[in-house]
CSV table of C-alpha atoms in Angstrom, one decimal:
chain,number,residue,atom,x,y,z
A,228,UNK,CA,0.0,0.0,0.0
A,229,UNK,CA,1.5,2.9,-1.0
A,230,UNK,CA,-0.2,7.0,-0.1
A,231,UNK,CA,1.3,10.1,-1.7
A,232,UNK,CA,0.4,12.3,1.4
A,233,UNK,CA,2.5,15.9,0.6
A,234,UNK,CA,0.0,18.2,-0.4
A,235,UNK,CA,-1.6,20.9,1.4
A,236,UNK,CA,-5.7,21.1,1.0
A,237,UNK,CA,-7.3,24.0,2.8
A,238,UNK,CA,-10.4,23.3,3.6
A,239,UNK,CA,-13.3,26.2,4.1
A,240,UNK,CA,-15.4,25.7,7.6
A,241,UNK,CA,-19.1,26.2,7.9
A,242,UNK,CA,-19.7,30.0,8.5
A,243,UNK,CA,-16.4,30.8,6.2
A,244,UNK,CA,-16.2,34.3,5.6
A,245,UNK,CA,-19.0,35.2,7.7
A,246,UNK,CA,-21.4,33.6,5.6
A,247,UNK,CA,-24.7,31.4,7.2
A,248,UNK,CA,-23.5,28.5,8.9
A,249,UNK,CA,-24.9,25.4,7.4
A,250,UNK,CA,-25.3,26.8,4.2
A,251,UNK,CA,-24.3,26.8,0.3
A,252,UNK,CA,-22.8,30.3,0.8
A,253,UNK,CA,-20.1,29.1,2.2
A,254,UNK,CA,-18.8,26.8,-0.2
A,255,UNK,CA,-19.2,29.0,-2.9
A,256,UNK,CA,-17.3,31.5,-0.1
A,257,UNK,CA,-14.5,29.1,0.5
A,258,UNK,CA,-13.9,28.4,-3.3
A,259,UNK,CA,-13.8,32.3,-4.4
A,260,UNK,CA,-11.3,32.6,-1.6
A,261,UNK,CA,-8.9,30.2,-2.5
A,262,UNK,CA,-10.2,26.7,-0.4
A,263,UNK,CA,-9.6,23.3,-1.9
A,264,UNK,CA,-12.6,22.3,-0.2
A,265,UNK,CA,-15.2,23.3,2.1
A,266,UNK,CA,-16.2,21.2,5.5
A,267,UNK,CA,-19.7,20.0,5.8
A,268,UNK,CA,-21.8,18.7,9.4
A,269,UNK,CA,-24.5,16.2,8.1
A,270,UNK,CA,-27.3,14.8,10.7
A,271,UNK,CA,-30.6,12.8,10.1
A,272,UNK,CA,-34.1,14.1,10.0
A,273,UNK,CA,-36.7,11.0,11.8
A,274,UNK,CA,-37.2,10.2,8.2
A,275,UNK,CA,-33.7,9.6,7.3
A,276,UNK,CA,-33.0,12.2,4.9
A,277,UNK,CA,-29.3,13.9,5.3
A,278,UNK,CA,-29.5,17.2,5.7
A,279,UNK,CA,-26.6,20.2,6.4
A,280,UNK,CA,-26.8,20.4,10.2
A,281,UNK,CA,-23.4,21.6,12.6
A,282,UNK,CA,-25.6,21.6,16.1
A,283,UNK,CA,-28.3,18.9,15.3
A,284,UNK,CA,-30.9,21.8,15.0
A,285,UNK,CA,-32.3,24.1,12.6
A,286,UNK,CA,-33.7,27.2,13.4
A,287,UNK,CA,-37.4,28.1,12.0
A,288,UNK,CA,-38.4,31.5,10.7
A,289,UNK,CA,-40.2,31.7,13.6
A,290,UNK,CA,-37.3,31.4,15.9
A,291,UNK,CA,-37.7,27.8,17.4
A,292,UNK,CA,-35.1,25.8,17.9
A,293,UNK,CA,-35.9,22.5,16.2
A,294,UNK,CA,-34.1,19.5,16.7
A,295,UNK,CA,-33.4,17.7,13.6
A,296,UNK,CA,-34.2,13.8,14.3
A,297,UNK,CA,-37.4,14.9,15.5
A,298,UNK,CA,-39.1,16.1,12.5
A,299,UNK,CA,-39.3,14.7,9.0
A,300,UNK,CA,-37.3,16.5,6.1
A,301,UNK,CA,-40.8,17.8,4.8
A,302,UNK,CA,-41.9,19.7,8.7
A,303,UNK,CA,-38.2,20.7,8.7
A,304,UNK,CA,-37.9,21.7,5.4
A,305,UNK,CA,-41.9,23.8,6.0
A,306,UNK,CA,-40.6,25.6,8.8
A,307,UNK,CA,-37.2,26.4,8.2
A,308,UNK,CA,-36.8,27.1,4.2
A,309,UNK,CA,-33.0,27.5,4.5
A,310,UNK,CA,-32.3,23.8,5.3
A,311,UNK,CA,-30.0,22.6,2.9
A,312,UNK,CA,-30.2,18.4,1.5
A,313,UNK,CA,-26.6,17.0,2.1
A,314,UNK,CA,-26.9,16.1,-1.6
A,315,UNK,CA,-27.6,19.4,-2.5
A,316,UNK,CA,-24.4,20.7,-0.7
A,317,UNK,CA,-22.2,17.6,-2.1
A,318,UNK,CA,-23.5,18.1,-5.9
A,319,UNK,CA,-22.4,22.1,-5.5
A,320,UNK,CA,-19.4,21.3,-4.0
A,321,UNK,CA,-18.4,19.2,-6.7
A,322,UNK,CA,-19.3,21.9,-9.3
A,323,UNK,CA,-16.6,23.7,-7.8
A,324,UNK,CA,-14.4,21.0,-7.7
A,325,UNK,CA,-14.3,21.3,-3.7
A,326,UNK,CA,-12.8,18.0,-2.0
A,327,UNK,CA,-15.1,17.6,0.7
A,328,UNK,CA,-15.0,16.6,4.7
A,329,UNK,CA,-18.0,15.1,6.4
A,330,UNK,CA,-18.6,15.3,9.9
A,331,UNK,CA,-21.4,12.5,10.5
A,332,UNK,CA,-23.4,12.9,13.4
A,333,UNK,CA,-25.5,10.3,12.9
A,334,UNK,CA,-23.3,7.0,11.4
A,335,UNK,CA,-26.2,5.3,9.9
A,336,UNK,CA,-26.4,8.0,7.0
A,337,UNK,CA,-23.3,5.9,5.5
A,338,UNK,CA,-24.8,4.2,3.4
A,339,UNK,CA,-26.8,6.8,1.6
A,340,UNK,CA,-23.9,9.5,2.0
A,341,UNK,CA,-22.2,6.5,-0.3
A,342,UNK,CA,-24.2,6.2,-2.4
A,343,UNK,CA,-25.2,9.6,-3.0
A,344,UNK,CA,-20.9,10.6,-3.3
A,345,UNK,CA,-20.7,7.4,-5.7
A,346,UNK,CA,-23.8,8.5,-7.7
A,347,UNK,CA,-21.6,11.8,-8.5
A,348,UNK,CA,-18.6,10.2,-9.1
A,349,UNK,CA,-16.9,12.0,-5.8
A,350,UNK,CA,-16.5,9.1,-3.3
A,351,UNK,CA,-12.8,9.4,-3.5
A,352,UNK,CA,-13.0,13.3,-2.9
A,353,UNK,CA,-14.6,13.0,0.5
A,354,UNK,CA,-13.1,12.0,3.8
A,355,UNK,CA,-15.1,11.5,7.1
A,356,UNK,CA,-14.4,13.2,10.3
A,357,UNK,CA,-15.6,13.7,13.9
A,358,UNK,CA,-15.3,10.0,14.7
A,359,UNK,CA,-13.5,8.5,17.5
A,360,UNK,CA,-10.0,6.7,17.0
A,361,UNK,CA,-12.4,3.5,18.6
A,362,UNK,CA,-15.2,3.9,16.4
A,363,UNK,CA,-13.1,5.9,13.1
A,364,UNK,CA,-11.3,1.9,13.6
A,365,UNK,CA,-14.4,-0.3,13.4
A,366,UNK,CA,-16.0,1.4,10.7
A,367,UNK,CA,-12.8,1.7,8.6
A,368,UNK,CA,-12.4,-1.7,9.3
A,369,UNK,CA,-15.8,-2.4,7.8
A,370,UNK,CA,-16.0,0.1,5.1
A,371,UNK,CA,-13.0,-0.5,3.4
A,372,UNK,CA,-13.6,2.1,0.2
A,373,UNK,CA,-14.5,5.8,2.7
A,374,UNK,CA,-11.7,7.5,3.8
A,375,UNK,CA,-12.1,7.3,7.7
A,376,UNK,CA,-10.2,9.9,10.0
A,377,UNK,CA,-9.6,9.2,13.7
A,378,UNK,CA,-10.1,12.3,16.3
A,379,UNK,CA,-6.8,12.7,18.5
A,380,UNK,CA,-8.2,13.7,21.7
A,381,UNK,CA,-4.8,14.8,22.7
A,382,UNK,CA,-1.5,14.0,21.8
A,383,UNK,CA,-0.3,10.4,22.7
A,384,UNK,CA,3.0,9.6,24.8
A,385,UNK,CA,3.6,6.8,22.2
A,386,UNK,CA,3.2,8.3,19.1
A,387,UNK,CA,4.9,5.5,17.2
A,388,UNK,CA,2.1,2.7,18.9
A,389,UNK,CA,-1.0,5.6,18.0
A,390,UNK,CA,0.2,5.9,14.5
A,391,UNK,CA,0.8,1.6,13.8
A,392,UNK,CA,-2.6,1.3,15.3
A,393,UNK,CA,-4.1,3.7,13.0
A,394,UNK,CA,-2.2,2.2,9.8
A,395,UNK,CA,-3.0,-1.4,10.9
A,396,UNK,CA,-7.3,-1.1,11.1
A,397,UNK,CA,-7.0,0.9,7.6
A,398,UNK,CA,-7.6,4.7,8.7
A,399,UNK,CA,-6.8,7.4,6.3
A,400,UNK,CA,-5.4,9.3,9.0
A,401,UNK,CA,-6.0,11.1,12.0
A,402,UNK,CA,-7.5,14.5,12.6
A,403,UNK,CA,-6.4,16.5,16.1
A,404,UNK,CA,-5.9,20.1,17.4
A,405,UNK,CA,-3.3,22.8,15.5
A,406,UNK,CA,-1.3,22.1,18.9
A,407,UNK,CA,-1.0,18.4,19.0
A,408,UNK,CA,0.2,18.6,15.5
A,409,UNK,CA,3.7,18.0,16.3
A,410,UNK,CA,6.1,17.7,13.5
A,411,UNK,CA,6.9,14.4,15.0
A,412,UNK,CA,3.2,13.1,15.0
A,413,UNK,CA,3.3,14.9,11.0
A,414,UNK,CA,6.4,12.7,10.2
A,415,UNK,CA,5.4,9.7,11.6
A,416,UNK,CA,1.8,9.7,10.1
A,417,UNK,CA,3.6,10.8,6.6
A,418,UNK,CA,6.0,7.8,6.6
A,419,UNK,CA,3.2,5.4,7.6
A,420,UNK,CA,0.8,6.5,4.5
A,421,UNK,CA,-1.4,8.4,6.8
A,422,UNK,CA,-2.8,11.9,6.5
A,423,UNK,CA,-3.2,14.6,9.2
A,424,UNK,CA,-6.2,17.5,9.5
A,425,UNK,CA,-6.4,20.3,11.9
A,426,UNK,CA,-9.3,21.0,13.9
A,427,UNK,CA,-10.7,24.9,12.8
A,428,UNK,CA,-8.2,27.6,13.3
A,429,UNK,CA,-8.4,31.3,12.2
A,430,UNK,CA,-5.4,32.4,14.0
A,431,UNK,CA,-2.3,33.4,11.1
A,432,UNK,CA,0.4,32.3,13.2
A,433,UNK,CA,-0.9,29.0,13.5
A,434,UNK,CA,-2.2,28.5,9.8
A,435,UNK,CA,1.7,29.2,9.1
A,436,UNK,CA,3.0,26.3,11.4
A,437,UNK,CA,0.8,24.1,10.1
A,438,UNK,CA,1.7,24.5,6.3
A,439,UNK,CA,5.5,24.7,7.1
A,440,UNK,CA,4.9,21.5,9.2
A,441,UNK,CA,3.2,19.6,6.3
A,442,UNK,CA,-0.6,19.5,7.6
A,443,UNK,CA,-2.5,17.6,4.7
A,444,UNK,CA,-6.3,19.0,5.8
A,445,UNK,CA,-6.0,22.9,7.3
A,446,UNK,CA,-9.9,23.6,8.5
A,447,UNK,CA,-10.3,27.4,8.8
A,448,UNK,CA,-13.1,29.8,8.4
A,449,UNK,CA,-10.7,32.3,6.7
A,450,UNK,CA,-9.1,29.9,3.6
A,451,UNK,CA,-8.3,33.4,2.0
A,452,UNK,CA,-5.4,34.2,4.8
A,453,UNK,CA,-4.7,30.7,4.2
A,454,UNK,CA,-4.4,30.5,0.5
A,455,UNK,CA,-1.9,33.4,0.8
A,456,UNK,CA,0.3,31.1,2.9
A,457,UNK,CA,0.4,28.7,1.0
A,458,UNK,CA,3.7,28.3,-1.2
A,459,UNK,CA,3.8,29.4,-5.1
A,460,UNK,CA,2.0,26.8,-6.6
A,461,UNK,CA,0.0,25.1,-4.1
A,462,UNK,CA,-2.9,26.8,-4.4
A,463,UNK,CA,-3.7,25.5,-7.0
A,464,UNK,CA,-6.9,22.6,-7.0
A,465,UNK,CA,-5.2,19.0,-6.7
A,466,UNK,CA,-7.3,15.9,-6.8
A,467,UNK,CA,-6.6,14.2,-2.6
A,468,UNK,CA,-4.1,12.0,-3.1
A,469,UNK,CA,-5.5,8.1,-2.8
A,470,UNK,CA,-4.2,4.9,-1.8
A,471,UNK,CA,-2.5,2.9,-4.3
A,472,UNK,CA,-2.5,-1.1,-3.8
């Protein structure tokens, strides 16, 4: 197995450039700015339609907070207009050539998030995120074809043991705070084939450490202070680099 894992994506947060959270603005946001993708937060309505969702709520016109497993897509959809289909938001970012990051809040939507990314022919420009290292394990384990990420809680005192672990129960790599980014946690994911995200960060300092460091997936709200950062050349669109067998 063999991962080219060197490039720099920077990815555009829900709410980029002060845009609606939860909404298509954003992407379109991220992309004008310079993002090589755009971050999306998917839950389930109680009739098992994906839907753009960061809180698991939508807000009605009205002002109610409504909780999004209680209500079907169509009472959802009636009282708050601005709720956006995941498909929707995957078929837009795809138009814009966006790689996308899906945090699942709900881990039965797999299978329709598959085939709904496979319908479009972007499966291998999606990676999954917000998952335990536990869980991110079982389901890579299981799902062989999605590109699983592991949440660092914090950083390990074996980095080495983490990063085998990881390799061994086939994640694509493993997401953590800016600060538990070490270069040594960096070089050891990059020689084991795996790929490293940042949680959100706005701050310029730390979007510089983590390109000089080699951070594959930069999450920020401002990709356009981040797309300046970025070396000649690499902000440029590049298709994720994949596993080759």
């Amino acid at each position: 197995m063999y991962y080219t894992n060197k490039e720099v994506f920077v990815l555009s947060a829900v709410g980029c450039m002060d845009t609606e959270r939860d909404g298509l603005e954003s992407i379109l946001a991220g992309n004008d700015e310079g993002a090589k993708g755009c971050c999306l937060s998917v839950d389930m309505t109680a009739d098992g339609i994906a839907v753009l969702s960061s809180d698991g709520y939508c807000i009605a016109t009205d002002g109610t907070q409504m909780n999004i497993s209680d209500y079907s897509y169509a009472e959802l959809h009636q009282a708050a207009p601005q709720l956006i289909p995941a498909g929707q938001a995957i078929e837009l970012a795809r138009t814009c050539q966006a790689k996308i990051a899906i945090t699942v809040h709900n881990q039965t939507l797999l299978p329709q998030l598959r085939m709904t990314l496979r319908h479009v022919n972007y499966l291998d420009d999606t990676i999954f995120v917000g998952l335990g290292l536990v869980e991110a394990a079982r389901i890579a384990v299981a799902n062989p074809d999605l590109h699983i990420m592991g949440e660092l809680p914090a950083l390990p005192d074996n980095i080495d043991a983490l990063v085998s672990a990881a390799q061994t129960t086939g994640l694509f790599g493993l997401r953590a705070a800016p600060g538990d980014l070490t270069p040594g946690l960096i070089q050891a994911c990059r020689q084991a084939g795996l790929f490293t995200m940042s949680l959100p960060t706005d701050d310029e300092k730390t979007l510089e450490t983590l390109i000089r460091n080699g951070v594959n997936f930069i999450e920020t709200a401002r990709p356009d202070i981040t797309a300046m950062l970025l070396p000649a050349g690499e902000a440029e669109p590049h298709q994720i680099p994949l596993m080759r067998y």
